PDB file of C-alpha atoms and ligand atoms in Angstrom:
ATOM      1  CA  MET E 358      92.717 118.762 108.994  1.00  0.00           C
ATOM      2  CA  THR E 359      89.320 117.818 110.461  1.00  0.00           C
ATOM      3  CA  GLY E 360      90.502 114.639 112.216  1.00  0.00           C
ATOM      4  CA  ILE E 361      88.023 111.763 112.039  1.00  0.00           C
ATOM      5  CA  HIS E 362      88.854 109.024 114.531  1.00  0.00           C
ATOM      6  CA  SER E 363      87.631 106.253 112.272  1.00  0.00           C
ATOM      7  CA  PRO E 364      89.156 104.192 109.494  1.00  0.00           C
ATOM      8  CA  ALA E 365      88.295 104.798 105.849  1.00  0.00           C
ATOM      9  CA  LEU E 366      88.492 102.756 102.660  1.00  0.00           C
ATOM     10  CA  VAL E 367      89.433 104.738  99.537  1.00  0.00           C
ATOM     11  CA  LEU E 368      88.468 103.583  96.050  1.00  0.00           C
ATOM     12  CA  PHE E 369      91.899 104.089  94.528  1.00  0.00           C
ATOM     13  CA  SER E 370      92.334 103.541  90.793  1.00  0.00           C
ATOM     14  CA  GLY E 371      95.729 105.174  90.257  1.00  0.00           C
ATOM     15  CA  GLY E 372      94.245 108.178  88.463  1.00  0.00           C
ATOM     16  CA  GLN E 373      94.407 111.875  89.320  1.00  0.00           C
ATOM     17  CA  ASP E 374      91.029 112.039  91.032  1.00  0.00           C
ATOM     18  CA  SER E 375      91.373 108.999  93.265  1.00  0.00           C
ATOM     19  CA  THR E 376      94.945 109.942  94.223  1.00  0.00           C
ATOM     20  CA  THR E 377      93.689 113.379  95.298  1.00  0.00           C
ATOM     21  CA  CYS E 378      90.910 111.657  97.265  1.00  0.00           C
ATOM     22  CA  LEU E 379      93.443 109.362  98.908  1.00  0.00           C
ATOM     23  CA  ALA E 380      95.473 112.360 100.095  1.00  0.00           C
ATOM     24  CA  TRP E 381      92.235 114.008 101.274  1.00  0.00           C
ATOM     25  CA  ALA E 382      91.433 110.897 103.321  1.00  0.00           C
ATOM     26  CA  LEU E 383      94.982 110.551 104.705  1.00  0.00           C
ATOM     27  CA  ASP E 384      94.669 114.126 105.938  1.00  0.00           C
ATOM     28  CA  ARG E 385      91.463 113.341 107.839  1.00  0.00           C
ATOM     29  CA  PHE E 386      91.011 109.761 108.941  1.00  0.00           C
ATOM     30  CA  SER E 387      92.872 107.877 111.661  1.00  0.00           C
ATOM     31  CA  SER E 388      93.684 105.050 109.259  1.00  0.00           C
ATOM     32  CA  VAL E 389      93.170 104.536 105.543  1.00  0.00           C
ATOM     33  CA  GLU E 390      93.070 101.394 103.413  1.00  0.00           C
ATOM     34  CA  THR E 391      92.802 101.374  99.629  1.00  0.00           C
ATOM     35  CA  VAL E 392      90.970  99.217  97.115  1.00  0.00           C
ATOM     36  CA  GLY E 393      91.397  98.971  93.352  1.00  0.00           C
ATOM     37  CA  PHE E 394      89.538  96.936  90.769  1.00  0.00           C
ATOM     38  CA  ASP E 395      90.905  94.862  87.941  1.00  0.00           C
ATOM     39  CA  TYR E 396      88.118  94.804  85.365  1.00  0.00           C
ATOM     40  CA  GLY E 397      90.151  94.297  82.202  1.00  0.00           C
ATOM     41  CA  GLN E 398      90.445  98.043  81.678  1.00  0.00           C
ATOM     42  CA  ARG E 399      92.053  99.183  78.438  1.00  0.00           C
ATOM     43  CA  HIS E 400      94.193 101.559  80.474  1.00  0.00           C
ATOM     44  CA  ALA E 401      95.821  98.822  82.591  1.00  0.00           C
ATOM     45  CA  ALA E 402      98.722 101.245  83.159  1.00  0.00           C
ATOM     46  CA  GLU E 403      96.443 102.827  85.753  1.00  0.00           C
ATOM     47  CA  LEU E 404      96.550  99.655  87.884  1.00  0.00           C
ATOM     48  CA  ALA E 405     100.331  99.401  87.486  1.00  0.00           C
ATOM     49  CA  ALA E 406     100.684 102.975  88.771  1.00  0.00           C
ATOM     50  CA  ARG E 407      98.903 102.218  92.071  1.00  0.00           C
ATOM     51  CA  PRO E 408     101.760 100.590  94.055  1.00  0.00           C
ATOM     52  CA  ILE E 409     104.189 103.260  92.803  1.00  0.00           C
ATOM     53  CA  ILE E 410     101.900 106.064  93.993  1.00  0.00           C
ATOM     54  CA  LEU E 411     101.418 104.361  97.373  1.00  0.00           C
ATOM     55  CA  GLU E 412     105.168 103.973  97.811  1.00  0.00           C
ATOM     56  CA  ARG E 413     105.781 107.619  96.840  1.00  0.00           C
ATOM     57  CA  LEU E 414     103.079 108.835  99.241  1.00  0.00           C
ATOM     58  CA  ARG E 415     104.741 106.920 102.085  1.00  0.00           C
ATOM     59  CA  ARG E 416     108.167 108.286 101.192  1.00  0.00           C
ATOM     60  CA  LEU E 417     107.219 111.926 100.532  1.00  0.00           C
ATOM     61  CA  PHE E 418     104.750 112.341 103.392  1.00  0.00           C
ATOM     62  CA  PRO E 419     106.141 110.772 106.591  1.00  0.00           C
ATOM     63  CA  GLN E 420     103.109 112.112 108.480  1.00  0.00           C
ATOM     64  CA  TRP E 421     100.924 109.668 106.518  1.00  0.00           C
ATOM     65  CA  GLN E 422     103.161 106.625 106.876  1.00  0.00           C
ATOM     66  CA  ALA E 423     101.375 105.212 109.898  1.00  0.00           C
ATOM     67  CA  THR E 424      97.944 106.160 108.535  1.00  0.00           C
ATOM     68  CA  LEU E 425      98.239 104.473 105.148  1.00  0.00           C
ATOM     69  CA  GLY E 426      97.367 100.825 105.635  1.00  0.00           C
ATOM     70  CA  GLU E 427      96.725  97.800 103.479  1.00  0.00           C
ATOM     71  CA  ASP E 428      96.022  97.934  99.742  1.00  0.00           C
ATOM     72  CA  HIS E 429      93.476  95.561  98.196  1.00  0.00           C
ATOM     73  CA  VAL E 430      92.918  94.686  94.529  1.00  0.00           C
ATOM     74  CA  LEU E 431      89.675  92.918  93.650  1.00  0.00           C
ATOM     75  CA  PRO E 432      88.987  91.258  90.294  1.00  0.00           C
ATOM     76  CA  LEU E 433      85.763  92.460  88.674  1.00  0.00           C
ATOM     77  CA  GLU E 434      86.164  90.678  85.372  1.00  0.00           C
ATOM     78  CA  VAL E 435      82.418  90.533  84.952  1.00  0.00           C
ATOM     79  CA  LEU E 436      82.658  94.009  83.402  1.00  0.00           C
ATOM     80  CA  ARG E 437      85.068  92.745  80.773  1.00  0.00           C
ATOM     81  CA  ALA E 438      82.869  89.698  80.113  1.00  0.00           C
ATOM     82  CA  ILE E 439      79.879  91.989  79.517  1.00  0.00           C
ATOM     83  CA  GLY E 440      81.947  94.207  77.195  1.00  0.00           C
ATOM     84  CA  GLY E 441      80.371  96.865  75.009  1.00  0.00           C
ATOM     85  CA  SER E 442      82.586  99.656  76.340  1.00  0.00           C
ATOM     86  CA  ALA E 443      85.666 101.184  74.738  1.00  0.00           C
ATOM     87  CA  LEU E 444      87.345 100.913  78.156  1.00  0.00           C
ATOM     88  CA  THR E 445      87.058  97.143  78.485  1.00  0.00           C
ATOM     89  CA  THR E 446      89.403  95.088  76.373  1.00  0.00           C
ATOM     90  CA  SER E 447      86.809  92.624  75.075  1.00  0.00           C
ATOM     91  CA  ASP E 448      86.015  95.262  72.420  1.00  0.00           C
ATOM     92  CA  PRO E 449      89.475  96.560  71.498  1.00  0.00           C
ATOM     93  CA  GLY E 450      88.243  98.015  68.216  1.00  0.00           C
ATOM     94  CA  LEU E 451      85.510 100.181  69.689  1.00  0.00           C
ATOM     95  CA  PRO E 452      86.434 103.845  69.114  1.00  0.00           C
ATOM     96  CA  ILE E 453      86.181 106.452  71.882  1.00  0.00           C
ATOM     97  CA  GLU E 454      83.266 108.623  70.744  1.00  0.00           C
ATOM     98  CA  THR E 455      79.652 109.398  71.540  1.00  0.00           C
ATOM     99  CA  GLY E 456      77.676 106.173  71.178  1.00  0.00           C
ATOM    100  CA  ALA E 457      74.146 105.538  69.935  1.00  0.00           C
ATOM    101  CA  SER E 458      72.818 105.895  73.505  1.00  0.00           C
ATOM    102  CA  GLY E 459      74.108 109.486  73.607  1.00  0.00           C
ATOM    103  CA  LEU E 460      76.695 108.454  76.219  1.00  0.00           C
ATOM    104  CA  PRO E 461      80.429 108.198  75.469  1.00  0.00           C
ATOM    105  CA  THR E 462      81.564 104.698  74.392  1.00  0.00           C
ATOM    106  CA  THR E 463      83.910 104.844  77.398  1.00  0.00           C
ATOM    107  CA  PHE E 464      80.882 104.503  79.681  1.00  0.00           C
ATOM    108  CA  VAL E 465      81.042 101.143  81.496  1.00  0.00           C
ATOM    109  CA  PRO E 466      77.460 100.412  82.530  1.00  0.00           C
ATOM    110  CA  GLY E 467      77.141  99.627  86.228  1.00  0.00           C
ATOM    111  CA  ARG E 468      80.821 100.276  86.953  1.00  0.00           C
ATOM    112  CA  ASN E 469      80.540 102.665  89.877  1.00  0.00           C
ATOM    113  CA  ILE E 470      77.585 100.728  91.297  1.00  0.00           C
ATOM    114  CA  LEU E 471      79.658  97.520  91.243  1.00  0.00           C
ATOM    115  CA  PHE E 472      82.740  99.317  92.576  1.00  0.00           C
ATOM    116  CA  LEU E 473      80.823 100.801  95.500  1.00  0.00           C
ATOM    117  CA  SER E 474      79.102  97.486  96.258  1.00  0.00           C
ATOM    118  CA  ALA E 475      82.396  95.573  96.222  1.00  0.00           C
ATOM    119  CA  ALA E 476      84.150  98.291  98.248  1.00  0.00           C
ATOM    120  CA  ALA E 477      81.333  98.354 100.811  1.00  0.00           C
ATOM    121  CA  ALA E 478      81.387  94.554 101.121  1.00  0.00           C
ATOM    122  CA  LEU E 479      85.134  94.673 101.752  1.00  0.00           C
ATOM    123  CA  ALA E 480      84.694  97.576 104.173  1.00  0.00           C
ATOM    124  CA  TRP E 481      81.962  95.670 105.991  1.00  0.00           C
ATOM    125  CA  ARG E 482      84.321  92.725 106.503  1.00  0.00           C
ATOM    126  CA  LEU E 483      87.092  95.074 107.661  1.00  0.00           C
ATOM    127  CA  GLY E 484      84.813  96.931 110.069  1.00  0.00           C
ATOM    128  CA  ILE E 485      85.167 100.159 108.069  1.00  0.00           C
ATOM    129  CA  ARG E 486      82.125 102.378 107.539  1.00  0.00           C
ATOM    130  CA  HIS E 487      83.629 105.380 105.702  1.00  0.00           C
ATOM    131  CA  LEU E 488      84.101 105.003 101.934  1.00  0.00           C
ATOM    132  CA  VAL E 489      85.875 107.641  99.850  1.00  0.00           C
ATOM    133  CA  GLY E 490      85.507 107.895  96.066  1.00  0.00           C
ATOM    134  CA  GLY E 491      86.548 110.351  93.349  1.00  0.00           C
ATOM    135  CA  MET E 492      83.182 110.512  91.599  1.00  0.00           C
ATOM    136  CA  CYS E 493      82.503 113.963  90.240  1.00  0.00           C
ATOM    137  CA  GLU E 494      79.456 115.335  88.468  1.00  0.00           C
ATOM    138  CA  THR E 495      81.024 118.607  87.361  1.00  0.00           C
ATOM    139  CA  ASP E 496      83.380 117.440  84.607  1.00  0.00           C
ATOM    140  CA  TYR E 497      82.012 113.943  84.497  1.00  0.00           C
ATOM    141  CA  SER E 498      82.023 113.135  80.775  1.00  0.00           C
ATOM    142  CA  GLY E 499      78.285 112.484  81.008  1.00  0.00           C
ATOM    143  CA  TYR E 500      78.532 109.303  83.080  1.00  0.00           C
ATOM    144  CA  PRO E 501      75.238 108.923  84.964  1.00  0.00           C
ATOM    145  CA  ASP E 502      76.862 106.764  87.653  1.00  0.00           C
ATOM    146  CA  CYS E 503      79.061 109.698  88.727  1.00  0.00           C
ATOM    147  CA  ARG E 504      76.066 111.800  89.732  1.00  0.00           C
ATOM    148  CA  ASP E 505      75.608 112.703  93.383  1.00  0.00           C
ATOM    149  CA  GLU E 506      72.051 111.357  93.227  1.00  0.00           C
ATOM    150  CA  THR E 507      73.306 107.950  92.009  1.00  0.00           C
ATOM    151  CA  ILE E 508      75.936 107.727  94.747  1.00  0.00           C
ATOM    152  CA  LYS E 509      73.410 108.683  97.455  1.00  0.00           C
ATOM    153  CA  ALA E 510      70.920 106.083  96.171  1.00  0.00           C
ATOM    154  CA  VAL E 511      73.625 103.383  96.087  1.00  0.00           C
ATOM    155  CA  GLY E 512      74.626 104.361  99.621  1.00  0.00           C
ATOM    156  CA  ARG E 513      71.043 103.908 100.795  1.00  0.00           C
ATOM    157  CA  ALA E 514      70.876 100.467  99.161  1.00  0.00           C
ATOM    158  CA  LEU E 515      74.185  99.450 100.768  1.00  0.00           C
ATOM    159  CA  ASP E 516      72.986 100.565 104.219  1.00  0.00           C
ATOM    160  CA  LEU E 517      69.809  98.515 103.855  1.00  0.00           C
ATOM    161  CA  GLY E 518      71.446  95.515 102.214  1.00  0.00           C
ATOM    162  CA  MET E 519      74.242  95.174 104.781  1.00  0.00           C
ATOM    163  CA  ASP E 520      72.307  96.539 107.762  1.00  0.00           C
ATOM    164  CA  ALA E 521      75.073  99.068 108.242  1.00  0.00           C
ATOM    165  CA  GLN E 522      75.523 102.824 108.276  1.00  0.00           C
ATOM    166  CA  PHE E 523      78.027 103.681 105.585  1.00  0.00           C
ATOM    167  CA  THR E 524      79.131 107.226 104.831  1.00  0.00           C
ATOM    168  CA  ILE E 525      80.247 107.704 101.229  1.00  0.00           C
ATOM    169  CA  HIS E 526      82.549 110.721 100.917  1.00  0.00           C
ATOM    170  CA  THR E 527      82.942 112.220  97.439  1.00  0.00           C
ATOM    171  CA  PRO E 528      85.151 115.281  98.004  1.00  0.00           C
ATOM    172  CA  LEU E 529      85.433 116.024  94.271  1.00  0.00           C
ATOM    173  CA  MET E 530      81.715 115.770  93.492  1.00  0.00           C
ATOM    174  CA  HIS E 531      81.193 119.491  92.842  1.00  0.00           C
ATOM    175  CA  LEU E 532      84.742 120.501  91.868  1.00  0.00           C
ATOM    176  CA  ASP E 533      85.939 121.095  88.325  1.00  0.00           C
ATOM    177  CA  LYS E 534      89.365 119.795  87.242  1.00  0.00           C
ATOM    178  CA  LYS E 535      91.073 123.099  88.012  1.00  0.00           C
ATOM    179  CA  ALA E 536      89.726 122.938  91.566  1.00  0.00           C
ATOM    180  CA  THR E 537      90.874 119.297  91.868  1.00  0.00           C
ATOM    181  CA  TRP E 538      94.470 120.365  91.100  1.00  0.00           C
ATOM    182  CA  SER E 539      94.115 123.206  93.647  1.00  0.00           C
ATOM    183  CA  LEU E 540      92.781 120.802  96.271  1.00  0.00           C
ATOM    184  CA  ALA E 541      95.838 118.562  95.816  1.00  0.00           C
ATOM    185  CA  GLU E 542      98.082 121.592  96.331  1.00  0.00           C
ATOM    186  CA  GLU E 543      96.136 122.626  99.428  1.00  0.00           C
ATOM    187  CA  ILE E 544      96.543 119.168 100.975  1.00  0.00           C
ATOM    188  CA  GLY E 545     100.082 118.207  99.996  1.00  0.00           C
ATOM    189  CA  GLY E 546     101.678 121.277  98.405  1.00  0.00           C
ATOM    190  CA  SER E 547     103.781 121.114  95.275  1.00  0.00           C
ATOM    191  CA  ALA E 548     105.147 117.668  96.283  1.00  0.00           C
ATOM    192  CA  LEU E 549     101.691 116.151  95.901  1.00  0.00           C
ATOM    193  CA  VAL E 550     100.983 118.042  92.673  1.00  0.00           C
ATOM    194  CA  GLU E 551     104.293 116.785  91.241  1.00  0.00           C
ATOM    195  CA  LEU E 552     103.511 113.230  92.331  1.00  0.00           C
ATOM    196  CA  ILE E 553     100.111 113.423  90.605  1.00  0.00           C
ATOM    197  CA  ILE E 554     101.663 114.849  87.439  1.00  0.00           C
ATOM    198  CA  GLY E 555     104.434 112.270  87.390  1.00  0.00           C
ATOM    199  CA  GLU E 556     102.772 109.042  88.453  1.00  0.00           C
ATOM    200  CA  THR E 557      98.994 109.067  88.018  1.00  0.00           C
ATOM    201  CA  VAL E 558      97.369 107.738  84.859  1.00  0.00           C
ATOM    202  CA  THR E 559      94.133 109.266  83.587  1.00  0.00           C
ATOM    203  CA  CYS E 560      94.517 108.585  79.854  1.00  0.00           C
ATOM    204  CA  TYR E 561      91.968 106.152  78.397  1.00  0.00           C
ATOM    205  CA  GLU E 562      94.728 104.709  76.208  1.00  0.00           C
ATOM    206  CA  GLY E 563      96.996 104.208  79.241  1.00  0.00           C
ATOM    207  CA  CYS E 564      99.714 106.140  77.383  1.00  0.00           C
ATOM    208  CA  ARG E 565     102.844 106.553  79.544  1.00  0.00           C
ATOM    209  CA  THR E 566     105.326 107.542  76.842  1.00  0.00           C
ATOM    210  CA  VAL E 567     104.308 111.114  75.954  1.00  0.00           C
ATOM    211  CA  ARG E 568     104.987 113.629  78.732  1.00  0.00           C
ATOM    212  CA  HIS E 569     103.099 116.947  79.019  1.00  0.00           C
ATOM    213  CA  PRO E 570     103.186 119.644  81.739  1.00  0.00           C
ATOM    214  CA  TRP E 571     100.105 117.934  83.232  1.00  0.00           C
ATOM    215  CA  GLY E 572     101.533 114.404  83.086  1.00  0.00           C
ATOM    216  CA  CYS E 573     101.724 111.483  80.695  1.00  0.00           C
ATOM    217  CA  GLY E 574      98.968 110.694  78.220  1.00  0.00           C
ATOM    218  CA  CYS E 575      98.017 110.497  74.566  1.00  0.00           C
ATOM    219  CA  GLY E 576      96.834 114.129  74.780  1.00  0.00           C
ATOM    220  CA  ILE E 577      93.880 113.370  72.521  1.00  0.00           C
ATOM    221  CA  CYS E 578      91.355 111.198  74.401  1.00  0.00           C
ATOM    222  CA  PRO E 579      88.579 112.924  76.396  1.00  0.00           C
ATOM    223  CA  ALA E 580      90.254 112.069  79.729  1.00  0.00           C
ATOM    224  CA  CYS E 581      93.526 113.690  78.608  1.00  0.00           C
ATOM    225  CA  GLU E 582      91.654 116.720  77.274  1.00  0.00           C
ATOM    226  CA  LEU E 583      89.858 117.220  80.571  1.00  0.00           C
ATOM    227  CA  ARG E 584      93.048 116.784  82.614  1.00  0.00           C
ATOM    228  CA  ALA E 585      95.041 119.116  80.343  1.00  0.00           C
ATOM    229  CA  ARG E 586      92.374 121.839  80.313  1.00  0.00           C
ATOM    230  CA  GLY E 587      92.028 121.720  84.103  1.00  0.00           C
ATOM    231  CA  PHE E 588      95.776 121.879  84.573  1.00  0.00           C
ATOM    232  CA  GLU E 589      96.164 124.838  82.212  1.00  0.00           C
ATOM    233  CA  ARG E 590      93.524 126.782  84.150  1.00  0.00           C
ATOM    234  CA  TYR E 591      95.139 125.782  87.456  1.00  0.00           C
ATOM    235  CA  ALA E 592      98.623 126.788  86.253  1.00  0.00           C
ATOM    236  CA  ALA E 593      97.320 130.152  84.973  1.00  0.00           C
ATOM    237  CA  ARG E 594      95.659 131.087  88.274  1.00  0.00           C
TER     238      ARG E 594
HETATM  239 ZN1   ZN U 528      94.672 110.038  76.535  1.00  0.00          ZN
END
């Protein structure tokens, strides 16, 4: 534990990556608040998982009870209104595949830029200057808004635009999925790994009915594939 005597705001979606980031932040910062975004995502099960994960974290890790503060959910329905992504429900028929742009059809243009802007605005109001996000450019499905360079550029724009000095922490940026599972174990042992397996939702279809060693999911979509492959490598270590 490094011990940072400042509050942090974690972008917490209810998926594996952001849950690992939340634990990472709880282990470091003096207080931690969370923010999630309702943007009409196809995998709405992810949003439903958030309060369950927060409750389990409080129950399983008494040392984090006082650190884990308020949870915020912000509507960002503009992404759904824009549509054009297989992840937003305005185009329910759009298959998950590589699109004409060369990017996966699950790419939601501007999503992380909007998320970071909204999170920073909330943080600004709360007097918080540390943001934590699960963006990762290692196994990133080709999303350009997960790149370290994008996040750094957005951070610079936020500093200028709000006349503030934000620090955006992306602890998973250079980790692959195997290393993300290992990081969870390092922070919270097998209890945290089990919580992530049991409660977090990564699947693009939001499937919660089929259970695998790595958690629930359709087992077919790219997000499930990535999670399963990472878990298999982690379990075989
Ligand atoms: Zn899936």
